[in-house]
PDB file of C-alpha atoms and ligand atoms in Angstrom:
ATOM      1  CA  MET A 258       0.012  -0.067  -0.077  1.00 93.00           C
ATOM      2  CA  ASP A 259       1.208   3.257  -0.776  1.00 98.00           C
ATOM      3  CA  LEU A 260       0.602   6.245   1.641  1.00 98.00           C
ATOM      4  CA  ILE A 261      -2.718   7.145   0.146  1.00 98.00           C
ATOM      5  CA  GLU A 262      -3.884   3.476   0.216  1.00 98.00           C
ATOM      6  CA  LYS A 263      -2.858   3.775   3.800  1.00 98.00           C
ATOM      7  CA  LEU A 264      -4.878   6.479   4.518  1.00 98.00           C
ATOM      8  CA  ASN A 265      -7.866   4.851   3.063  1.00 98.00           C
ATOM      9  CA  TRP A 266      -7.202   2.005   5.094  1.00 97.00           C
ATOM     10  CA  ARG A 267      -7.140   3.673   8.226  1.00 98.00           C
ATOM     11  CA  PHE A 268     -10.454   4.802  10.132  1.00 98.00           C
ATOM     12  CA  ALA A 269     -11.508   5.938  13.583  1.00 98.00           C
ATOM     13  CA  THR A 270     -11.224   2.474  14.992  1.00 98.00           C
ATOM     14  CA  LYS A 271     -14.299   1.618  17.397  1.00 98.00           C
ATOM     15  CA  ALA A 272     -13.267  -1.979  18.403  1.00 98.00           C
ATOM     16  CA  MET A 273      -9.753  -3.081  19.082  1.00 98.00           C
ATOM     17  CA  ASN A 274      -8.708  -6.565  19.921  1.00 98.00           C
ATOM     18  CA  GLY A 275      -5.973  -6.095  22.734  1.00 98.00           C
ATOM     19  CA  GLN A 276      -3.160  -7.356  20.763  1.00 98.00           C
ATOM     20  CA  LYS A 277       0.328  -5.393  21.636  1.00 98.00           C
ATOM     21  CA  VAL A 278       1.814  -3.105  18.994  1.00 98.00           C
ATOM     22  CA  PRO A 279       5.455  -3.970  18.591  1.00 98.00           C
ATOM     23  CA  GLN A 280       7.722  -1.411  20.391  1.00 98.00           C
ATOM     24  CA  GLU A 281       9.478  -0.507  17.483  1.00 98.00           C
ATOM     25  CA  LYS A 282       6.324   0.647  15.681  1.00 98.00           C
ATOM     26  CA  VAL A 283       5.174   2.410  18.749  1.00 98.00           C
ATOM     27  CA  ASP A 284       8.688   4.333  18.757  1.00 98.00           C
ATOM     28  CA  LYS A 285       8.042   5.191  15.038  1.00 98.00           C
ATOM     29  CA  ILE A 286       4.466   6.737  15.832  1.00 99.00           C
ATOM     30  CA  LEU A 287       5.844   8.875  18.537  1.00 99.00           C
ATOM     31  CA  GLU A 288       9.139   9.977  16.732  1.00 99.00           C
ATOM     32  CA  ALA A 289       6.739  11.248  13.998  1.00 99.00           C
ATOM     33  CA  ALA A 290       4.761  12.975  16.701  1.00 99.00           C
ATOM     34  CA  ARG A 291       8.109  14.570  17.981  1.00 98.00           C
ATOM     35  CA  LEU A 292       8.923  15.608  14.831  1.00 98.00           C
ATOM     36  CA  ALA A 293       6.074  17.585  13.894  1.00 98.00           C
ATOM     37  CA  PRO A 294       6.270  21.475  13.540  1.00 98.00           C
ATOM     38  CA  THR A 295       5.250  23.824  15.810  1.00 98.00           C
ATOM     39  CA  SER A 296       4.943  27.354  16.193  1.00 98.00           C
ATOM     40  CA  SER A 297       8.185  29.125  16.953  1.00 97.00           C
ATOM     41  CA  GLY A 298       9.379  25.303  17.521  1.00 97.00           C
ATOM     42  CA  LEU A 299       8.224  25.569  21.187  1.00 98.00           C
ATOM     43  CA  GLN A 300       6.724  22.053  21.170  1.00 98.00           C
ATOM     44  CA  PRO A 301       4.520  23.147  24.240  1.00 98.00           C
ATOM     45  CA  PHE A 302       2.955  19.717  25.000  1.00 98.00           C
ATOM     46  CA  GLU A 303       4.181  16.262  25.813  1.00 98.00           C
ATOM     47  CA  ILE A 304       2.918  12.821  25.331  1.00 99.00           C
ATOM     48  CA  ILE A 305       2.028  10.279  27.997  1.00 98.00           C
ATOM     49  CA  VAL A 306       2.219   6.971  27.175  1.00 99.00           C
ATOM     50  CA  VAL A 307      -0.200   4.560  29.209  1.00 98.00           C
ATOM     51  CA  THR A 308       0.042   1.071  28.918  1.00 98.00           C
ATOM     52  CA  ASN A 309      -0.888   0.292  32.436  1.00 98.00           C
ATOM     53  CA  GLN A 310      -4.046  -1.491  32.380  1.00 98.00           C
ATOM     54  CA  GLU A 311      -5.362  -0.140  35.794  1.00 98.00           C
ATOM     55  CA  VAL A 312      -4.684   3.580  34.352  1.00 98.00           C
ATOM     56  CA  LYS A 313      -6.474   2.824  31.498  1.00 98.00           C
ATOM     57  CA  GLU A 314      -9.500   1.355  33.495  1.00 98.00           C
ATOM     58  CA  GLN A 315      -9.465   4.691  35.529  1.00 98.00           C
ATOM     59  CA  ILE A 316      -9.512   6.806  32.447  1.00 98.00           C
ATOM     60  CA  LYS A 317     -12.147   4.705  30.639  1.00 98.00           C
ATOM     61  CA  PRO A 318     -15.130   6.097  32.549  1.00 98.00           C
ATOM     62  CA  HIS A 319     -13.743   9.872  31.829  1.00 98.00           C
ATOM     63  CA  ALA A 320     -13.877   8.790  28.286  1.00 98.00           C
ATOM     64  CA  TRP A 321     -17.437   7.996  27.534  1.00 98.00           C
ATOM     65  CA  ASN A 322     -16.585   4.455  28.359  1.00 98.00           C
ATOM     66  CA  GLN A 323     -15.156   3.983  24.804  1.00 98.00           C
ATOM     67  CA  PRO A 324     -13.797   0.420  24.671  1.00 98.00           C
ATOM     68  CA  GLN A 325     -10.524   1.487  22.919  1.00 98.00           C
ATOM     69  CA  ILE A 326      -9.237   2.975  26.040  1.00 98.00           C
ATOM     70  CA  THR A 327      -8.925  -0.450  27.591  1.00 98.00           C
ATOM     71  CA  ASP A 328      -8.632  -2.692  24.503  1.00 98.00           C
ATOM     72  CA  CYS A 329      -5.734  -0.655  22.915  1.00 98.00           C
ATOM     73  CA  SER A 330      -2.210  -1.444  23.049  1.00 98.00           C
ATOM     74  CA  HIS A 331      -0.837   1.991  24.088  1.00 98.00           C
ATOM     75  CA  LEU A 332      -3.023   4.786  25.044  1.00 98.00           C
ATOM     76  CA  LEU A 333      -1.262   8.179  24.005  1.00 98.00           C
ATOM     77  CA  VAL A 334      -2.515  11.068  26.139  1.00 99.00           C
ATOM     78  CA  PHE A 335      -1.374  14.720  24.092  1.00 99.00           C
ATOM     79  CA  ALA A 336      -1.104  17.200  27.230  1.00 99.00           C
ATOM     80  CA  ALA A 337      -0.304  20.725  26.351  1.00 99.00           C
ATOM     81  CA  TRP A 338       1.168  23.458  28.429  1.00 98.00           C
ATOM     82  CA  ASP A 339      -1.087  25.100  30.864  1.00 98.00           C
ATOM     83  CA  ASN A 340       0.603  28.507  30.000  1.00 98.00           C
ATOM     84  CA  TYR A 341       3.668  30.166  28.429  1.00 98.00           C
ATOM     85  CA  THR A 342       6.376  31.124  30.903  1.00 98.00           C
ATOM     86  CA  GLU A 343       9.515  33.119  30.595  1.00 98.00           C
ATOM     87  CA  GLU A 344      11.077  29.664  31.721  1.00 98.00           C
ATOM     88  CA  ARG A 345       9.533  27.380  29.049  1.00 98.00           C
ATOM     89  CA  ILE A 346      10.185  30.017  26.383  1.00 98.00           C
ATOM     90  CA  ASN A 347      13.841  30.237  27.531  1.00 98.00           C
ATOM     91  CA  GLY A 348      14.085  26.483  27.916  1.00 98.00           C
ATOM     92  CA  MET A 349      13.390  26.111  24.040  1.00 97.00           C
ATOM     93  CA  PHE A 350      15.508  28.908  22.641  1.00 97.00           C
ATOM     94  CA  ASP A 351      18.316  27.780  25.141  1.00 97.00           C
ATOM     95  CA  LEU A 352      18.080  24.329  23.911  1.00 97.00           C
ATOM     96  CA  THR A 353      18.370  25.388  20.325  1.00 96.00           C
ATOM     97  CA  ASN A 354      21.329  27.338  20.801  1.00 97.00           C
ATOM     98  CA  GLU A 355      23.162  24.266  22.496  1.00 97.00           C
ATOM     99  CA  ILE A 356      22.104  21.834  19.699  1.00 97.00           C
ATOM    100  CA  ARG A 357      23.137  24.187  16.838  1.00 95.00           C
ATOM    101  CA  GLY A 358      26.171  25.396  18.866  1.00 96.00           C
ATOM    102  CA  PHE A 359      25.817  29.192  18.396  1.00 94.00           C
ATOM    103  CA  LYS A 360      24.007  32.086  19.040  1.00 93.00           C
ATOM    104  CA  ASN A 361      22.220  34.259  16.443  1.00 93.00           C
ATOM    105  CA  GLU A 362      21.045  37.919  16.989  1.00 96.00           C
ATOM    106  CA  GLY A 363      17.857  37.477  14.643  1.00 96.00           C
ATOM    107  CA  TRP A 364      16.846  34.134  16.755  1.00 95.00           C
ATOM    108  CA  GLU A 365      17.765  36.047  20.186  1.00 97.00           C
ATOM    109  CA  ASN A 366      15.621  39.263  19.143  1.00 98.00           C
ATOM    110  CA  TYR A 367      12.823  36.673  18.364  1.00 98.00           C
ATOM    111  CA  ARG A 368      13.073  35.105  21.866  1.00 98.00           C
ATOM    112  CA  GLN A 369      12.857  38.565  23.194  1.00 98.00           C
ATOM    113  CA  MET A 370       9.630  39.294  20.833  1.00 98.00           C
ATOM    114  CA  LEU A 371       8.105  36.040  22.408  1.00 98.00           C
ATOM    115  CA  LEU A 372       9.234  36.895  26.041  1.00 98.00           C
ATOM    116  CA  GLY A 373       7.460  40.396  25.725  1.00 98.00           C
ATOM    117  CA  THR A 374       4.151  38.829  24.083  1.00 98.00           C
ATOM    118  CA  TYR A 375       3.466  35.208  25.445  1.00 98.00           C
ATOM    119  CA  PRO A 376       3.822  35.568  29.358  1.00 97.00           C
ATOM    120  CA  GLN A 377       1.915  38.597  29.347  1.00 97.00           C
ATOM    121  CA  ARG A 378      -1.237  36.961  27.827  1.00 98.00           C
ATOM    122  CA  SER A 379      -3.957  35.111  29.760  1.00 98.00           C
ATOM    123  CA  ALA A 380      -3.089  31.504  30.781  1.00 98.00           C
ATOM    124  CA  GLU A 381      -6.148  30.574  28.792  1.00 98.00           C
ATOM    125  CA  GLU A 382      -5.138  32.156  25.471  1.00 98.00           C
ATOM    126  CA  ASN A 383      -1.869  30.402  26.144  1.00 98.00           C
ATOM    127  CA  PHE A 384      -3.092  27.316  26.513  1.00 98.00           C
ATOM    128  CA  THR A 385      -5.428  27.453  23.595  1.00 98.00           C
ATOM    129  CA  HIS A 386      -2.355  28.380  21.386  1.00 98.00           C
ATOM    130  CA  ALA A 387      -0.305  25.360  22.863  1.00 98.00           C
ATOM    131  CA  ALA A 388      -3.260  22.981  22.425  1.00 98.00           C
ATOM    132  CA  LYS A 389      -3.278  23.862  18.508  1.00 98.00           C
ATOM    133  CA  GLN A 390       0.105  22.613  18.548  1.00 98.00           C
ATOM    134  CA  ALA A 391      -0.550  19.429  20.069  1.00 99.00           C
ATOM    135  CA  TYR A 392      -2.892  18.699  17.324  1.00 99.00           C
ATOM    136  CA  ILE A 393      -0.592  19.024  14.696  1.00 99.00           C
ATOM    137  CA  SER A 394       1.562  16.349  16.256  1.00 99.00           C
ATOM    138  CA  PHE A 395      -1.620  14.437  16.794  1.00 99.00           C
ATOM    139  CA  GLY A 396      -2.103  14.364  13.135  1.00 99.00           C
ATOM    140  CA  ALA A 397       1.275  13.274  12.432  1.00 99.00           C
ATOM    141  CA  ALA A 398       0.913  10.381  14.707  1.00 99.00           C
ATOM    142  CA  ILE A 399      -2.691   9.227  13.216  1.00 99.00           C
ATOM    143  CA  ILE A 400      -0.812   9.322   9.668  1.00 98.00           C
ATOM    144  CA  ALA A 401       2.350   7.459  11.109  1.00 98.00           C
ATOM    145  CA  ALA A 402       0.289   4.672  12.550  1.00 98.00           C
ATOM    146  CA  ALA A 403      -1.633   4.058   9.415  1.00 98.00           C
ATOM    147  CA  PHE A 404       1.856   4.104   7.634  1.00 98.00           C
ATOM    148  CA  GLU A 405       2.833   1.713  10.119  1.00 98.00           C
ATOM    149  CA  GLU A 406      -0.494  -0.258   9.570  1.00 98.00           C
ATOM    150  CA  VAL A 407      -1.184   0.151  13.166  1.00 98.00           C
ATOM    151  CA  ASP A 408      -4.989   1.252  13.886  1.00 98.00           C
ATOM    152  CA  SER A 409      -5.712   4.364  16.020  1.00 98.00           C
ATOM    153  CA  THR A 410      -8.634   6.256  17.272  1.00 98.00           C
ATOM    154  CA  PRO A 411      -8.619   9.858  17.464  1.00 98.00           C
ATOM    155  CA  MET A 412     -10.243  11.069  20.721  1.00 98.00           C
ATOM    156  CA  GLU A 413     -11.552  14.540  21.856  1.00 98.00           C
ATOM    157  CA  GLY A 414     -14.244  12.497  23.610  1.00 98.00           C
ATOM    158  CA  PHE A 415     -13.336  12.946  27.210  1.00 98.00           C
ATOM    159  CA  SER A 416     -13.171  15.020  30.502  1.00 98.00           C
ATOM    160  CA  PRO A 417      -9.880  16.474  30.265  1.00 98.00           C
ATOM    161  CA  GLU A 418     -10.097  17.747  33.975  1.00 98.00           C
ATOM    162  CA  ALA A 419     -10.538  14.141  35.287  1.00 98.00           C
ATOM    163  CA  VAL A 420      -7.861  12.691  32.927  1.00 98.00           C
ATOM    164  CA  ASP A 421      -5.575  15.309  34.330  1.00 98.00           C
ATOM    165  CA  GLU A 422      -6.303  14.069  37.898  1.00 98.00           C
ATOM    166  CA  VAL A 423      -5.737  10.616  37.078  1.00 98.00           C
ATOM    167  CA  LEU A 424      -2.521  11.384  35.451  1.00 98.00           C
ATOM    168  CA  ASN A 425      -1.454  14.169  37.893  1.00 98.00           C
ATOM    169  CA  LEU A 426      -0.705  16.578  35.143  1.00 98.00           C
ATOM    170  CA  LYS A 427      -1.650  19.643  37.303  1.00 98.00           C
ATOM    171  CA  GLU A 428       1.599  19.405  39.213  1.00 98.00           C
ATOM    172  CA  LYS A 429       3.502  19.170  35.832  1.00 98.00           C
ATOM    173  CA  GLY A 430       1.631  22.344  34.336  1.00 98.00           C
ATOM    174  CA  LEU A 431      -0.154  20.171  31.715  1.00 98.00           C
ATOM    175  CA  LYS A 432      -3.619  19.817  30.485  1.00 98.00           C
ATOM    176  CA  SER A 433      -4.716  16.732  28.489  1.00 99.00           C
ATOM    177  CA  VAL A 434      -6.004  17.919  25.057  1.00 98.00           C
ATOM    178  CA  LEU A 435      -6.476  14.537  23.080  1.00 98.00           C
ATOM    179  CA  LEU A 436      -6.307  10.675  23.220  1.00 98.00           C
ATOM    180  CA  LEU A 437      -5.007   8.339  20.988  1.00 98.00           C
ATOM    181  CA  PRO A 438      -5.116   4.732  21.731  1.00 98.00           C
ATOM    182  CA  ILE A 439      -3.255   2.602  18.997  1.00 99.00           C
ATOM    183  CA  GLY A 440      -3.651  -1.145  18.485  1.00 98.00           C
ATOM    184  CA  TYR A 441      -5.437  -3.326  16.250  1.00 98.00           C
ATOM    185  CA  ARG A 442      -8.947  -3.485  15.028  1.00 98.00           C
ATOM    186  CA  ASP A 443     -11.480  -6.039  16.187  1.00 98.00           C
ATOM    187  CA  ALA A 444     -12.713  -6.185  12.608  1.00 96.00           C
ATOM    188  CA  SER A 445     -15.647  -8.468  13.868  1.00 97.00           C
ATOM    189  CA  ASN A 446     -16.954  -6.165  16.093  1.00 97.00           C
ATOM    190  CA  ASP A 447     -16.355  -2.962  14.576  1.00 96.00           C
ATOM    191  CA  TRP A 448     -19.592  -1.261  13.036  1.00 96.00           C
ATOM    192  CA  LEU A 449     -17.414   1.394  11.087  1.00 94.00           C
ATOM    193  CA  VAL A 450     -14.745  -1.067   9.604  1.00 95.00           C
ATOM    194  CA  ASN A 451     -16.878  -1.882   6.272  1.00 95.00           C
ATOM    195  CA  LEU A 452     -18.349   1.276   5.816  1.00 96.00           C
ATOM    196  CA  THR A 453     -17.418   3.549   3.192  1.00 96.00           C
ATOM    197  CA  LYS A 454     -15.185   6.563   4.086  1.00 97.00           C
ATOM    198  CA  VAL A 455     -17.139   9.823   3.605  1.00 97.00           C
ATOM    199  CA  ARG A 456     -15.003  13.064   2.806  1.00 98.00           C
ATOM    200  CA  LYS A 457     -16.124  16.029   0.809  1.00 98.00           C
ATOM    201  CA  SER A 458     -15.258  15.893  -2.994  1.00 98.00           C
ATOM    202  CA  LYS A 459     -12.055  17.536  -4.135  1.00 98.00           C
ATOM    203  CA  GLU A 460     -14.212  19.996  -5.841  1.00 97.00           C
ATOM    204  CA  ASP A 461     -15.880  21.226  -2.409  1.00 98.00           C
ATOM    205  CA  PHE A 462     -12.423  20.992  -0.668  1.00 98.00           C
ATOM    206  CA  ILE A 463      -9.854  22.435  -2.894  1.00 98.00           C
ATOM    207  CA  THR A 464     -10.179  26.066  -4.596  1.00 98.00           C
ATOM    208  CA  GLU A 465      -7.231  26.469  -7.194  1.00 98.00           C
ATOM    209  CA  ILE A 466      -6.622  29.936  -7.957  1.00 98.00           C
ATOM    210  CA  ASN A 467      -4.195  29.936 -10.985  1.00 97.00           C
TER     211      ASN A 467
HETATM  212  C1  LIG B   6     -10.139  15.567  16.888  1.00 89.06           C
HETATM  213  C2  LIG B   6     -10.969  14.343  16.652  1.00 89.06           C
HETATM  214  C3  LIG B   6     -11.656  14.135  17.910  1.00 89.06           C
HETATM  215  C4  LIG B   6     -12.437  12.781  17.637  1.00 89.06           C
HETATM  216  N1  LIG B   6     -12.876  12.161  18.849  1.00 89.06           N
HETATM  217  C5  LIG B   6     -13.394  11.060  18.765  1.00 89.06           C
HETATM  218  C6  LIG B   6     -13.797  10.336  19.571  1.00 89.06           C
HETATM  219  O1  LIG B   6     -13.978  10.854  20.796  1.00 89.06           O
HETATM  220  N2  LIG B   6     -14.394   9.080  19.546  1.00 89.06           N
HETATM  221  C7  LIG B   6     -14.366   8.570  18.289  1.00 89.06           C
HETATM  222  O2  LIG B   6     -14.860   7.258  18.349  1.00 89.06           O
HETATM  223  N3  LIG B   6     -14.013   9.044  17.122  1.00 89.06           N
HETATM  224  C8  LIG B   6     -13.610  10.390  17.412  1.00 89.06           C
HETATM  225  N4  LIG B   6     -13.174  10.921  16.307  1.00 89.06           N
HETATM  226  C9  LIG B   6     -13.212  10.355  15.171  1.00 89.06           C
HETATM  227  C10 LIG B   6     -13.907  10.882  13.885  1.00 89.06           C
HETATM  228  O3  LIG B   6     -15.181  10.781  14.154  1.00 89.06           O
HETATM  229  C11 LIG B   6     -13.720  10.590  12.693  1.00 89.06           C
HETATM  230  O4  LIG B   6     -12.034  10.786  12.375  1.00 89.06           O
HETATM  231  C12 LIG B   6     -14.440  11.110  11.460  1.00 89.06           C
HETATM  232  O5  LIG B   6     -15.654  10.772  11.599  1.00 89.06           O
HETATM  233  C13 LIG B   6     -13.668  10.765  10.088  1.00 89.06           C
HETATM  234  O6  LIG B   6     -13.816   9.193  10.002  1.00 89.06           O
HETATM  235  P1  LIG B   6     -12.207   8.251   9.505  1.00 89.06           P
HETATM  236  O7  LIG B   6     -11.271   8.986  10.794  1.00 89.06           O
HETATM  237  O8  LIG B   6     -13.019   6.897  10.047  1.00 89.06           O
HETATM  238  O9  LIG B   6     -12.055   8.378   8.366  1.00 89.06           O
HETATM  239  C14 LIG B   6     -12.460  11.969  16.423  1.00 89.06           C
HETATM  240  C15 LIG B   6     -11.569  12.519  15.104  1.00 89.06           C
HETATM  241  C16 LIG B   6     -10.912  13.602  15.646  1.00 89.06           C
HETATM  242  C17 LIG B   6      -9.910  14.213  14.556  1.00 89.06           C
END
């Protein structure tokens, strides 16, 4: 299958069979998520990988009891920074300087611009911006999972506050944004598996300005 065939093969899996995804494939999916671009390169989110069955059981009632939470192999929780602080912004700029091995005036000016903007905004506005960045990585993980022929279910259907509590995210300055159970489809119990994929036509989706 080429990439487009794999994207047609993937679907928001409704039933998973509990089979484990090989670590090598999980690592590739996580690496695709880590390599996703983010605004100013801040990567203002983390991924918590839950394989502990008891923790999955604790999360499930807070996610509409969706069975994939416990029947998946790995449950990826995308959690965004609750705010942009000077420390967090400096952390990423310092990391850039450290990895690249030099300081650049333009980049340092850009640092000052962000330091003069983000920490002054409300925590809510900053969290919303950070959460948008998590969605980009989430998309990359979904596509990478399909590429690896691993099933996944993108999920917004959960109570973030409750999941934050189960995972103690508040004390890390994080808030859960998205869940991505990955695993293998239980085709015999999945009502969606044989239904035709529905997407807008290219004509309704793409406008070409030549
Ligand atoms: C951000 C996001 C949140 C979603 N939340 C849920 C969810 O909580 N539970 C679920 O079963 N599907 C969820 N979906 C799946 C969508 O309904 C599904 O992706 C869409 O209908 C397209 O179908 P397909 O993914 O099977 O091609 C979500 C998808 C996205 C992108």
